[in-house]
Coordinates of C-alpha atoms in Angstrom, one line a residue:
M1 CA 16.0 -48.2 46.6
N2 CA 19.0 -49.2 46.5
F3 CA 21.1 -47.1 44.4
K4 CA 24.7 -48.0 43.0
W5 CA 27.1 -44.9 43.5
N6 CA 29.0 -44.2 40.4
Y7 CA 32.6 -42.4 41.3
E8 CA 35.8 -42.1 39.5
Q9 CA 38.5 -40.6 41.6
P10 CA 40.8 -38.1 39.8
T11 CA 44.1 -39.1 38.8
P12 CA 46.7 -36.8 40.2
E13 CA 47.6 -35.2 36.8
R14 CA 43.6 -34.5 36.7
E15 CA 44.0 -32.9 39.9
Q16 CA 46.7 -30.8 38.8
Q17 CA 45.3 -29.3 36.0
A18 CA 42.3 -28.9 37.8
K19 CA 44.1 -27.0 40.3
E20 CA 45.9 -24.7 37.7
L21 CA 42.0 -24.1 35.8
A22 CA 40.8 -22.9 39.5
D23 CA 43.4 -20.7 40.1
K24 CA 43.1 -18.8 37.0
I25 CA 39.3 -18.6 37.2
G26 CA 39.4 -17.8 40.8
M27 CA 37.3 -20.7 41.9
S28 CA 38.1 -24.1 44.2
P29 CA 39.6 -27.3 42.7
I30 CA 36.3 -28.9 43.5
M31 CA 34.4 -26.6 40.6
A32 CA 37.4 -26.9 38.3
E33 CA 36.8 -30.6 38.8
L34 CA 33.2 -30.3 38.0
L35 CA 34.1 -28.1 34.4
F36 CA 36.3 -30.9 33.5
Q37 CA 33.5 -33.4 33.7
R38 CA 31.5 -31.3 31.3
G39 CA 34.5 -30.8 28.8
I40 CA 35.2 -27.5 30.3
R41 CA 39.3 -27.5 30.9
T42 CA 40.3 -23.9 29.5
E43 CA 39.7 -20.2 30.9
S44 CA 38.2 -19.1 27.6
A45 CA 35.8 -22.1 27.5
A46 CA 35.4 -21.6 31.4
K47 CA 34.3 -17.7 30.6
R48 CA 31.7 -19.1 27.8
F49 CA 30.0 -21.6 30.2
F50 CA 29.2 -19.2 32.8
R51 CA 28.3 -16.4 30.7
P52 CA 26.4 -17.6 27.7
M53 CA 26.8 -14.4 25.3
L54 CA 24.0 -14.1 22.6
S55 CA 26.3 -12.9 20.3
E56 CA 27.9 -16.5 20.4
L57 CA 25.2 -18.0 18.9
I58 CA 25.9 -20.0 15.9
D59 CA 25.7 -18.4 12.2
P60 CA 22.3 -19.9 11.2
F61 CA 23.8 -19.5 7.6
L62 CA 25.9 -22.5 8.5
M63 CA 22.8 -25.1 8.7
N64 CA 22.4 -27.0 5.5
D65 CA 19.7 -25.5 2.9
M66 CA 19.2 -22.2 5.4
D67 CA 19.7 -19.9 2.1
V68 CA 17.3 -21.8 0.2
A69 CA 14.8 -21.7 2.7
V70 CA 15.4 -18.2 3.9
D71 CA 14.9 -17.2 -0.2
R72 CA 11.7 -19.1 -0.2
L73 CA 9.9 -17.6 2.4
N74 CA 11.1 -14.3 1.2
D75 CA 9.6 -15.4 -2.3
A76 CA 6.4 -16.3 -0.8
M77 CA 5.6 -13.0 1.3
G78 CA 6.6 -11.2 -1.9
R79 CA 4.2 -13.2 -3.9
K80 CA 1.8 -12.5 -0.7
E81 CA 1.0 -16.7 -1.0
R82 CA -0.5 -18.2 2.3
I83 CA 1.7 -19.6 4.7
M84 CA 1.1 -22.2 7.2
V85 CA 2.8 -23.0 10.3
Y86 CA 2.6 -26.6 10.9
G87 CA 3.8 -28.4 13.9
D88 CA 3.8 -31.3 16.5
Y89 CA 1.3 -31.4 19.1
D90 CA 3.8 -31.8 22.0
V91 CA 5.6 -28.8 24.1
D92 CA 8.3 -28.8 21.3
G93 CA 5.9 -28.7 18.4
C94 CA 3.4 -26.0 20.1
T95 CA 6.3 -23.7 21.0
A96 CA 8.0 -23.8 17.7
V97 CA 4.9 -23.1 16.2
A98 CA 4.2 -20.2 18.3
L99 CA 7.6 -18.6 17.8
V100 CA 7.7 -19.0 14.2
F101 CA 4.3 -17.6 13.7
K102 CA 4.7 -14.8 16.0
F103 CA 7.7 -13.4 14.6
L104 CA 6.4 -13.6 11.1
Q105 CA 3.2 -12.4 11.8
Q106 CA 4.8 -9.0 12.9
F107 CA 5.7 -8.2 9.0
Y108 CA 3.2 -10.3 7.3
S109 CA -0.5 -11.4 7.9
N110 CA -1.5 -14.1 5.3
I111 CA -0.7 -16.3 8.0
E112 CA -1.9 -18.9 10.0
Y113 CA -0.8 -21.9 12.4
Y114 CA -2.1 -25.7 12.1
I115 CA -1.9 -28.5 14.8
P116 CA -2.7 -31.8 13.7
D117 CA -5.4 -33.9 16.3
R118 CA -3.4 -36.6 18.1
Y119 CA -6.6 -38.5 17.7
E120 CA -7.6 -38.1 14.4
E121 CA -4.8 -37.4 12.9
G122 CA -1.8 -38.6 14.6
Y123 CA 1.7 -37.7 14.5
G124 CA 3.5 -35.6 11.9
I125 CA 2.0 -33.8 8.6
S126 CA -1.3 -35.6 8.1
K127 CA -3.5 -35.9 4.3
K128 CA -6.4 -34.1 6.4
G129 CA -4.2 -31.5 7.4
L130 CA -2.4 -31.3 4.0
D131 CA -5.9 -31.3 2.1
Y132 CA -7.1 -28.3 4.8
A133 CA -4.4 -26.4 3.3
A134 CA -4.9 -26.8 -0.4
S135 CA -8.5 -25.4 0.5
H136 CA -6.9 -22.5 1.9
N137 CA -5.1 -21.9 -1.3
V138 CA -1.8 -22.0 1.4
K139 CA 1.5 -22.3 -1.0
L140 CA 3.8 -22.8 2.0
I141 CA 4.0 -24.9 4.4
I142 CA 6.4 -24.4 7.5
V143 CA 6.3 -27.7 9.0
L144 CA 8.2 -27.7 12.8
D145 CA 9.3 -30.6 14.7
C146 CA 8.3 -33.5 12.4
G147 CA 8.3 -34.0 9.1
I148 CA 11.6 -35.1 8.1
K149 CA 10.7 -39.0 7.6
A150 CA 7.1 -37.4 5.5
V151 CA 8.4 -38.7 2.4
D152 CA 4.8 -39.7 1.0
E153 CA 3.1 -36.6 2.6
I154 CA 5.4 -33.9 1.2
A155 CA 5.1 -36.0 -2.2
Y156 CA 1.4 -35.5 -1.8
A157 CA 1.6 -31.7 -1.2
K158 CA 3.7 -31.3 -4.0
S159 CA 0.8 -32.6 -6.5
L160 CA -1.5 -29.7 -4.8
G161 CA 1.0 -27.3 -5.2
I162 CA 2.2 -26.7 -1.9
D163 CA 5.7 -26.5 -1.1
F164 CA 7.6 -27.2 1.9
I165 CA 10.0 -26.1 4.5
V166 CA 11.1 -28.8 6.9
C167 CA 12.3 -27.7 10.7
D168 CA 13.1 -30.9 12.3
H169 CA 16.0 -32.1 14.6
H170 CA 14.8 -36.0 14.3
V171 CA 17.0 -38.7 13.1
P172 CA 16.5 -38.7 9.1
D173 CA 15.9 -42.0 7.4
D174 CA 18.4 -42.1 4.3
E175 CA 16.0 -40.9 2.2
L176 CA 14.9 -37.3 3.0
P177 CA 11.5 -35.7 1.9
N178 CA 11.4 -33.8 -1.4
A179 CA 11.0 -30.4 0.6
V180 CA 12.6 -27.0 -0.9
A181 CA 14.8 -27.1 2.2
I182 CA 15.3 -29.2 5.2
L183 CA 16.8 -27.8 7.9
N184 CA 17.9 -30.4 10.6
P185 CA 21.5 -30.6 12.3
K186 CA 21.2 -34.3 12.5
R187 CA 21.5 -35.1 8.6
K188 CA 23.9 -37.1 7.7
D189 CA 25.7 -34.1 5.5
S190 CA 25.2 -31.5 7.8
T191 CA 27.6 -28.8 8.5
Y192 CA 25.8 -27.5 11.0
P193 CA 28.2 -27.2 14.3
F194 CA 25.7 -28.4 16.9
K195 CA 23.7 -31.4 16.0
E196 CA 21.3 -31.1 19.9
L197 CA 19.4 -28.3 18.4
C198 CA 15.4 -28.7 19.7
G199 CA 12.6 -28.5 17.3
C200 CA 11.7 -25.1 18.6
G201 CA 15.6 -24.2 18.2
V202 CA 15.7 -25.0 14.9
G203 CA 13.2 -22.4 14.7
F204 CA 14.2 -20.1 16.1
K205 CA 17.9 -20.5 13.9
F206 CA 15.3 -20.1 11.1
M207 CA 13.9 -16.6 12.0
Q208 CA 17.6 -15.7 12.9
A209 CA 18.4 -16.1 9.1
F210 CA 15.2 -14.6 8.0
A211 CA 16.1 -11.7 10.6
K212 CA 19.6 -11.4 9.1
N213 CA 18.5 -11.4 5.6
N214 CA 16.3 -8.7 5.7
G215 CA 18.2 -6.5 8.1
I216 CA 15.6 -7.1 11.0
P217 CA 17.4 -6.4 14.3
F218 CA 18.1 -9.5 16.5
S219 CA 16.7 -7.7 19.4
Q220 CA 13.2 -8.4 18.5
L221 CA 14.1 -12.2 18.3
I222 CA 14.6 -11.5 22.1
P223 CA 11.1 -11.8 23.1
L224 CA 10.4 -15.2 21.7
L225 CA 13.7 -16.9 23.5
D226 CA 11.1 -18.0 26.5
F227 CA 9.7 -20.6 24.0
C228 CA 12.8 -21.9 23.5
A229 CA 13.6 -22.3 27.3
V230 CA 10.4 -24.1 27.8
S231 CA 11.3 -26.2 24.9
I232 CA 15.0 -27.0 25.4
A233 CA 13.4 -28.4 29.2
A234 CA 10.4 -30.0 27.8
D235 CA 12.4 -31.8 25.0
I236 CA 15.2 -32.7 27.3
V237 CA 17.8 -32.1 24.8
S238 CA 21.3 -31.3 25.9
I239 CA 21.9 -28.5 28.1
M240 CA 25.3 -27.6 26.3
G241 CA 26.6 -25.9 23.5
E242 CA 24.0 -23.6 21.6
N243 CA 21.7 -24.8 24.0
R244 CA 23.1 -23.4 26.9
I245 CA 22.8 -19.9 25.1
L246 CA 19.4 -20.4 24.1
A247 CA 18.3 -21.8 27.8
F248 CA 20.0 -19.2 29.8
H249 CA 18.7 -16.4 28.3
G250 CA 15.4 -18.1 27.7
L251 CA 15.2 -18.2 31.6
K252 CA 16.1 -15.0 31.9
Q253 CA 13.3 -13.8 29.7
L254 CA 10.7 -15.9 31.0
N255 CA 11.6 -14.6 34.6
Q256 CA 11.7 -11.0 33.7
N257 CA 9.4 -10.3 30.7
P258 CA 7.6 -13.8 29.7
S259 CA 5.2 -13.3 26.6
I260 CA 1.6 -12.7 27.4
G261 CA 0.6 -16.5 27.1
M262 CA 3.6 -17.6 29.5
K263 CA 2.7 -15.4 31.8
A264 CA -0.7 -16.6 32.2
I265 CA 0.8 -20.0 32.2
I266 CA 2.7 -18.6 35.4
E267 CA 0.3 -17.5 37.1
T268 CA -2.2 -20.6 36.6
C269 CA 1.1 -22.8 37.9
G270 CA 1.4 -20.5 41.3
L271 CA 4.7 -19.4 39.9
T272 CA 4.3 -15.8 40.0
G273 CA 7.1 -14.0 42.1
R274 CA 9.0 -17.2 42.1
E275 CA 12.5 -17.7 39.9
I276 CA 11.6 -20.1 37.5
T277 CA 14.1 -22.9 37.1
M278 CA 14.3 -25.9 34.1
N279 CA 12.4 -28.2 36.9
D280 CA 9.4 -25.7 37.3
I281 CA 9.3 -26.0 33.7
I282 CA 9.5 -29.9 33.3
F283 CA 6.8 -30.5 36.1
R284 CA 5.0 -27.6 35.9
I285 CA 4.5 -25.5 33.0
G286 CA 5.7 -28.2 30.4
P287 CA 2.8 -30.7 31.6
R288 CA 0.3 -28.1 30.9
I289 CA 1.2 -27.0 27.7
N290 CA 1.1 -30.4 26.8
A291 CA -2.0 -31.2 28.4
S292 CA -4.0 -29.7 25.2
G293 CA -2.7 -32.4 23.0
R294 CA -2.7 -34.8 25.1
V295 CA -6.4 -34.8 26.0
Q296 CA -8.0 -32.5 23.5
N297 CA -5.9 -30.9 20.4
G298 CA -2.9 -28.7 20.7
T299 CA -4.0 -25.9 18.6
E300 CA -5.6 -24.5 21.8
T301 CA -2.2 -24.1 22.8
V302 CA -0.5 -22.4 20.2
D303 CA -4.3 -19.9 20.7
L304 CA -2.4 -19.3 24.4
L305 CA 1.0 -18.8 23.4
V306 CA 0.3 -16.1 20.5
E307 CA -2.3 -14.4 22.9
K308 CA -1.9 -11.0 23.2
D309 CA -4.5 -10.2 25.5
I310 CA -3.8 -10.8 29.2
K311 CA -7.4 -11.6 30.2
K312 CA -8.1 -14.1 27.5
A313 CA -4.7 -15.7 27.7
V314 CA -5.4 -16.5 31.6
A315 CA -9.0 -17.5 30.3
L316 CA -7.2 -19.8 28.1
A317 CA -4.5 -21.2 31.0
M318 CA -7.3 -21.8 33.4
H319 CA -9.2 -23.8 30.5
I320 CA -5.7 -25.8 29.5
N321 CA -5.1 -26.3 33.4
E322 CA -8.5 -28.7 33.3
Y323 CA -7.2 -30.8 30.6
N324 CA -3.9 -30.9 32.9
D325 CA -6.3 -32.1 36.1
Q326 CA -7.6 -34.5 33.5
R327 CA -4.7 -36.2 32.3
R328 CA -2.8 -36.6 35.5
D329 CA -6.3 -38.7 36.4
I330 CA -5.9 -41.0 33.1
D331 CA -1.6 -41.3 34.0
K332 CA -2.4 -42.0 37.5
Q333 CA -5.0 -44.8 36.6
M334 CA -2.8 -46.0 33.4
T335 CA 0.2 -46.2 35.7
E336 CA -1.3 -48.3 38.4
E337 CA -2.6 -50.4 35.7
A338 CA 0.6 -50.9 33.8
N339 CA 2.5 -51.6 37.2
Q340 CA -0.1 -54.6 38.1
I341 CA 0.6 -55.9 34.8
V342 CA 4.6 -55.8 34.9
E343 CA 3.9 -57.0 38.7
R344 CA 2.1 -60.3 37.1
L345 CA 4.6 -61.0 34.9
E346 CA 7.2 -63.5 37.0
S347 CA 10.0 -63.3 33.8
Q348 CA 9.9 -59.4 34.0
E349 CA 13.0 -59.1 36.3
H350 CA 14.6 -61.1 34.1
Q351 CA 13.7 -59.6 30.7
P352 CA 15.9 -57.0 29.5
A353 CA 12.8 -54.3 28.3
I354 CA 9.2 -54.2 28.9
V355 CA 6.3 -54.0 26.4
L356 CA 2.7 -53.3 27.4
Y357 CA -0.3 -52.6 25.8
D358 CA -3.9 -52.1 26.3
D359 CA -7.0 -51.0 24.3
S360 CA -8.5 -49.0 26.9
W361 CA -5.3 -47.1 27.3
K362 CA -5.2 -43.1 26.2
K363 CA -2.5 -42.8 23.8
G364 CA -2.1 -38.8 24.6
V365 CA -0.7 -40.3 27.8
V366 CA 1.3 -43.7 26.8
G367 CA 4.5 -41.4 27.0
I368 CA 3.8 -40.3 30.5
V369 CA 3.3 -44.2 31.7
A370 CA 6.5 -45.3 29.6
S371 CA 8.6 -42.8 31.3
R372 CA 6.9 -44.2 34.7
M373 CA 8.1 -47.6 34.2
T374 CA 11.6 -46.6 33.0
E375 CA 11.8 -44.8 36.1
M376 CA 10.3 -47.7 38.6
Y377 CA 12.2 -50.9 36.5
F378 CA 15.1 -49.3 35.4
R379 CA 14.6 -51.1 32.0
P380 CA 13.8 -49.5 28.5
T381 CA 10.1 -49.7 28.2
V382 CA 7.2 -49.6 25.1
V383 CA 4.0 -48.5 26.0
L384 CA 0.7 -48.4 23.2
S385 CA -2.5 -47.9 22.8
C386 CA -4.5 -50.5 20.3
N387 CA -7.3 -49.4 18.3
R388 CA -9.2 -52.6 17.5
E389 CA -10.9 -50.6 14.6
K390 CA -8.2 -49.7 12.7
G391 CA -5.9 -52.9 13.9
L392 CA -3.3 -50.4 14.8
A393 CA -1.1 -49.9 18.3
T394 CA 0.3 -46.4 19.0
G395 CA 2.7 -45.8 21.2
S396 CA 5.9 -44.3 22.9
A397 CA 9.2 -45.6 23.8
R398 CA 11.7 -44.4 26.7
S399 CA 14.8 -45.5 27.7
V400 CA 17.7 -45.8 30.6
S401 CA 20.5 -43.5 31.1
G402 CA 23.2 -44.1 28.3
Y403 CA 21.1 -46.5 26.0
D404 CA 19.7 -45.6 22.4
I405 CA 16.2 -46.9 22.0
Y406 CA 16.1 -45.5 18.8
D407 CA 18.5 -48.3 17.2
A408 CA 16.3 -50.5 19.2
I409 CA 13.0 -49.7 17.2
K410 CA 14.9 -49.1 14.2
S411 CA 16.0 -53.0 14.0
C412 CA 12.0 -53.6 14.3
R413 CA 11.5 -51.2 11.4
D414 CA 9.6 -53.7 9.1
L415 CA 7.3 -54.6 12.0
L416 CA 6.2 -50.8 11.7
E417 CA 4.3 -48.6 9.9
N418 CA 5.9 -45.5 11.4
F419 CA 8.5 -44.2 13.7
G420 CA 10.6 -41.4 14.9
G421 CA 12.0 -39.8 17.6
H422 CA 15.3 -39.8 19.5
P423 CA 18.4 -42.2 21.6
Y424 CA 16.0 -41.7 24.8
A425 CA 12.4 -41.2 23.4
V426 CA 10.3 -42.6 20.4
G427 CA 7.5 -42.7 18.6
L428 CA 5.9 -45.7 16.9
T429 CA 2.8 -47.3 15.1
L430 CA 2.6 -50.8 14.1
K431 CA -0.1 -53.4 12.9
I432 CA -1.7 -55.1 16.3
E433 CA -0.8 -58.5 14.6
N434 CA 2.7 -57.7 14.8
I435 CA 3.0 -57.0 18.7
P436 CA 3.9 -60.3 19.9
E437 CA 6.9 -60.1 17.4
F438 CA 8.0 -56.9 18.1
K439 CA 7.9 -57.7 21.5
Q440 CA 10.1 -60.6 21.0
R441 CA 12.4 -59.0 18.8
F442 CA 12.8 -55.6 20.5
Q443 CA 13.5 -57.5 24.1
Q444 CA 15.9 -59.5 21.8
Y445 CA 17.8 -56.8 20.6
V446 CA 17.8 -55.1 23.9
E447 CA 19.2 -57.6 25.4
E448 CA 22.2 -58.2 22.9
N449 CA 22.9 -54.4 23.0
I450 CA 22.7 -53.1 26.6
H451 CA 24.9 -53.1 29.7
I452 CA 23.8 -54.1 32.8
E453 CA 25.2 -51.4 34.8
Q454 CA 22.2 -49.2 32.6
T455 CA 19.7 -51.4 34.2
E456 CA 20.7 -50.6 37.7
A457 CA 19.5 -47.7 39.9
S458 CA 22.6 -45.6 39.9
L459 CA 23.8 -42.1 41.1
D460 CA 26.6 -40.5 39.3
I461 CA 29.0 -38.6 42.0
E462 CA 31.0 -36.0 40.7
A463 CA 33.2 -35.0 43.6
V464 CA 34.0 -36.7 47.4
I465 CA 33.8 -33.5 49.8
D466 CA 33.8 -32.7 53.7
F467 CA 31.5 -30.4 55.3
K468 CA 34.2 -27.6 55.5
D469 CA 34.1 -27.4 52.1
I470 CA 31.0 -26.1 51.7
T471 CA 31.2 -22.4 51.9
K472 CA 28.9 -19.3 50.8
K473 CA 31.2 -18.8 48.2
M474 CA 30.8 -22.5 46.9
H475 CA 27.1 -22.3 46.7
N476 CA 27.1 -19.0 45.2
D477 CA 29.5 -20.9 42.3
L478 CA 27.1 -23.8 41.9
K479 CA 24.6 -21.7 41.1
R480 CA 26.4 -20.2 38.1
F481 CA 26.6 -23.9 36.7
A482 CA 22.8 -24.0 36.0
P483 CA 20.7 -24.1 34.0
H484 CA 20.7 -28.0 34.2
G485 CA 19.7 -30.6 32.3
P486 CA 21.4 -33.1 29.9
D487 CA 25.1 -33.4 29.7
N488 CA 24.9 -30.7 32.5
P489 CA 23.4 -32.1 35.4
K490 CA 22.9 -30.6 38.7
P491 CA 26.3 -31.8 40.7
M492 CA 25.8 -34.4 43.1
F493 CA 28.5 -34.9 46.2
C494 CA 29.6 -37.3 48.6
T495 CA 30.3 -37.2 52.2
K496 CA 31.4 -40.0 54.0
G497 CA 31.6 -40.9 58.1
V498 CA 28.8 -38.6 58.6
Y499 CA 26.6 -38.9 62.2
D500 CA 23.3 -37.4 63.3
Y501 CA 23.6 -34.2 65.3
G502 CA 21.1 -35.4 67.7
T503 CA 18.4 -33.4 66.1
S504 CA 17.5 -35.2 63.2
K505 CA 13.6 -36.4 63.2
V506 CA 11.0 -37.9 60.5
V507 CA 8.6 -35.8 59.5
G508 CA 5.6 -35.8 56.5
K509 CA 2.1 -36.6 56.7
Q510 CA 2.8 -40.4 56.3
Q511 CA 6.2 -39.9 58.3
E512 CA 7.9 -40.8 55.2
H513 CA 10.6 -38.6 54.6
I514 CA 13.6 -37.6 57.2
K515 CA 14.7 -33.5 58.3
L516 CA 18.5 -34.1 59.1
E517 CA 21.0 -32.0 61.3
L518 CA 24.4 -33.6 60.7
V519 CA 27.6 -33.1 61.4
D520 CA 31.3 -35.4 59.8
S521 CA 34.4 -35.8 62.0
R522 CA 36.6 -33.5 60.1
S523 CA 34.8 -30.1 60.7
S524 CA 32.4 -28.4 63.1
N525 CA 29.7 -27.9 60.4
V526 CA 26.1 -28.7 61.2
M527 CA 24.6 -29.4 57.8
N528 CA 20.5 -28.9 57.2
G529 CA 19.6 -31.7 55.0
I530 CA 15.8 -33.1 53.3
A531 CA 15.6 -37.0 52.8
F532 CA 12.9 -37.5 50.7
G533 CA 10.9 -41.2 51.2
Q534 CA 14.0 -42.3 52.8
S535 CA 12.6 -42.7 56.5
E536 CA 13.6 -46.2 56.7
A537 CA 17.1 -45.1 57.3
A538 CA 15.9 -43.4 60.4
R539 CA 16.6 -46.2 62.8
Y540 CA 19.8 -46.3 61.9
I541 CA 20.6 -42.5 61.6
K542 CA 19.3 -42.0 65.5
S543 CA 21.8 -45.1 66.5
K544 CA 24.8 -42.4 66.3
R545 CA 26.8 -44.4 64.1
S546 CA 28.4 -42.9 60.9
F547 CA 27.5 -43.3 57.8
N548 CA 27.7 -41.9 53.9
I549 CA 25.5 -39.9 51.9
V550 CA 25.3 -38.6 48.4
Y551 CA 23.4 -35.2 47.9
T552 CA 22.8 -31.8 45.8
I553 CA 23.2 -28.8 47.8
E554 CA 20.1 -26.5 47.6
D555 CA 18.9 -22.9 48.6
N556 CA 17.1 -23.3 52.1
I557 CA 13.5 -22.2 51.1
Y558 CA 13.0 -21.5 54.6
K559 CA 16.3 -19.0 55.4
R560 CA 17.6 -18.1 52.2
S561 CA 21.0 -17.6 53.3
E562 CA 21.5 -21.1 54.0
V563 CA 22.2 -23.8 52.2
Q564 CA 20.0 -27.3 52.6
L565 CA 21.4 -30.2 51.5
Q566 CA 19.0 -32.9 49.4
I567 CA 20.0 -36.4 50.3
E568 CA 19.6 -38.9 47.5
D569 CA 20.8 -41.8 49.3
I570 CA 22.0 -43.1 52.5
K571 CA 24.5 -45.9 53.2
P572 CA 26.1 -47.3 56.6
M573 CA 29.8 -46.8 56.5
E574 CA 30.2 -50.6 56.3
I575 CA 28.5 -50.6 52.6

């Protein structure tokens, strides 16, 4: 792949400021420059970044309607009303439901949970779910990771005598539903200092406020933090601010004392005994939690997450793992079909965005396929599954880095039955007859608003360094930047003028990777590296000519005391 390398040389003034910060925190100027790029410029901010403290979580009562929400929950429990915890069928929704249900169940028994069926009920609050709640005498529904746009559904619930507390993080419309309380840091009138909580994070803040109001020690919330870490990683929200605190301590909980359900998933993933990272959540744990809602029904996931018996949990985890295998097969087939469609569209390379649809595609997997298309073609992508019987197409939109696809979808709202999401991911439903006009208008909006560099494969370099800079202390300091994610990516470095030490070789079943041993012209350090899928560069490397590399610094999995460069791109010196 032909990557564009982005690097901005620090000004002399910036270099001096980084040096001053480095002296204060006992790190190299390189580390201080990485902090500057994350908006961290003082010693106190650096200390908070490297040592996230649960005591620094924001007061939950700063969130609009939090006092009202806690009062209504207290009243429901005092009156012994039936309470339903209702949530979306994805990772964020299921972990949020599990967190709230599991915490409240310790103090209250007249409570249940409900996950709508993706295929029968669709996204968000459904009439079927509300009718079920009314038939079971539910008087209060706590809805998580959805509900912010459910104006008609919550009005219908009110006619049934059901109150709602909405805990959501999606972008609201101008009109808010008539709920008792709406907890959402993205409300236009929000007074909450941090806007980027995930749905599970909003649920955690609600339980934090409930605990504080009722004199329940904060320590009783700590076992739930593993749900927060999984949700933050899987929902791809900012990993700075309050999310960093929740993710840091959630990972600690996940590694040291996970819940029974999480422990069973970890075992099924083959991660037992390993230090679990955000990448493990994104690529191994998260897909399994998602699989139930994509293939069957997300209720089974919540059943697993709240299970108290390890044997039952392992059995449930293995069953959900079978769903994940099915999901992978469907995903692979749909991605191949989508790719074939794109390749047939001769004009696609000139199009600013991709819109694909098919009657046979399973709507539970369209989001994954949209992500794959975005990664392959570097274009905002919409993938739709059509139901001819209902006359509706349901799908997902995914964006490229830096482009707000929510605004692009919103510009076509008059053609949509429903939509909602974030700047990088949106769900939508529209009539099949509206697809051609939607495609034309969506692509036109993207073309008028996207920057050309946002549609190019690129690597963001944070520092240009020499191999002599890569010391054991530097590697240990780099580890303190974790957990990584949006707004805190794993730092990417560039070293110029490197060449083969003489022992680099092509490896892999299909000889597709390169295992490298490299030196640079400014030090005698020999660095080990791996370049996945870049075997086409092997001939140039073996020619003894020098080249430039972009890479991250990793643990060598075979020699724990050593580091290994994971090389993202290789370019000859003359380029």
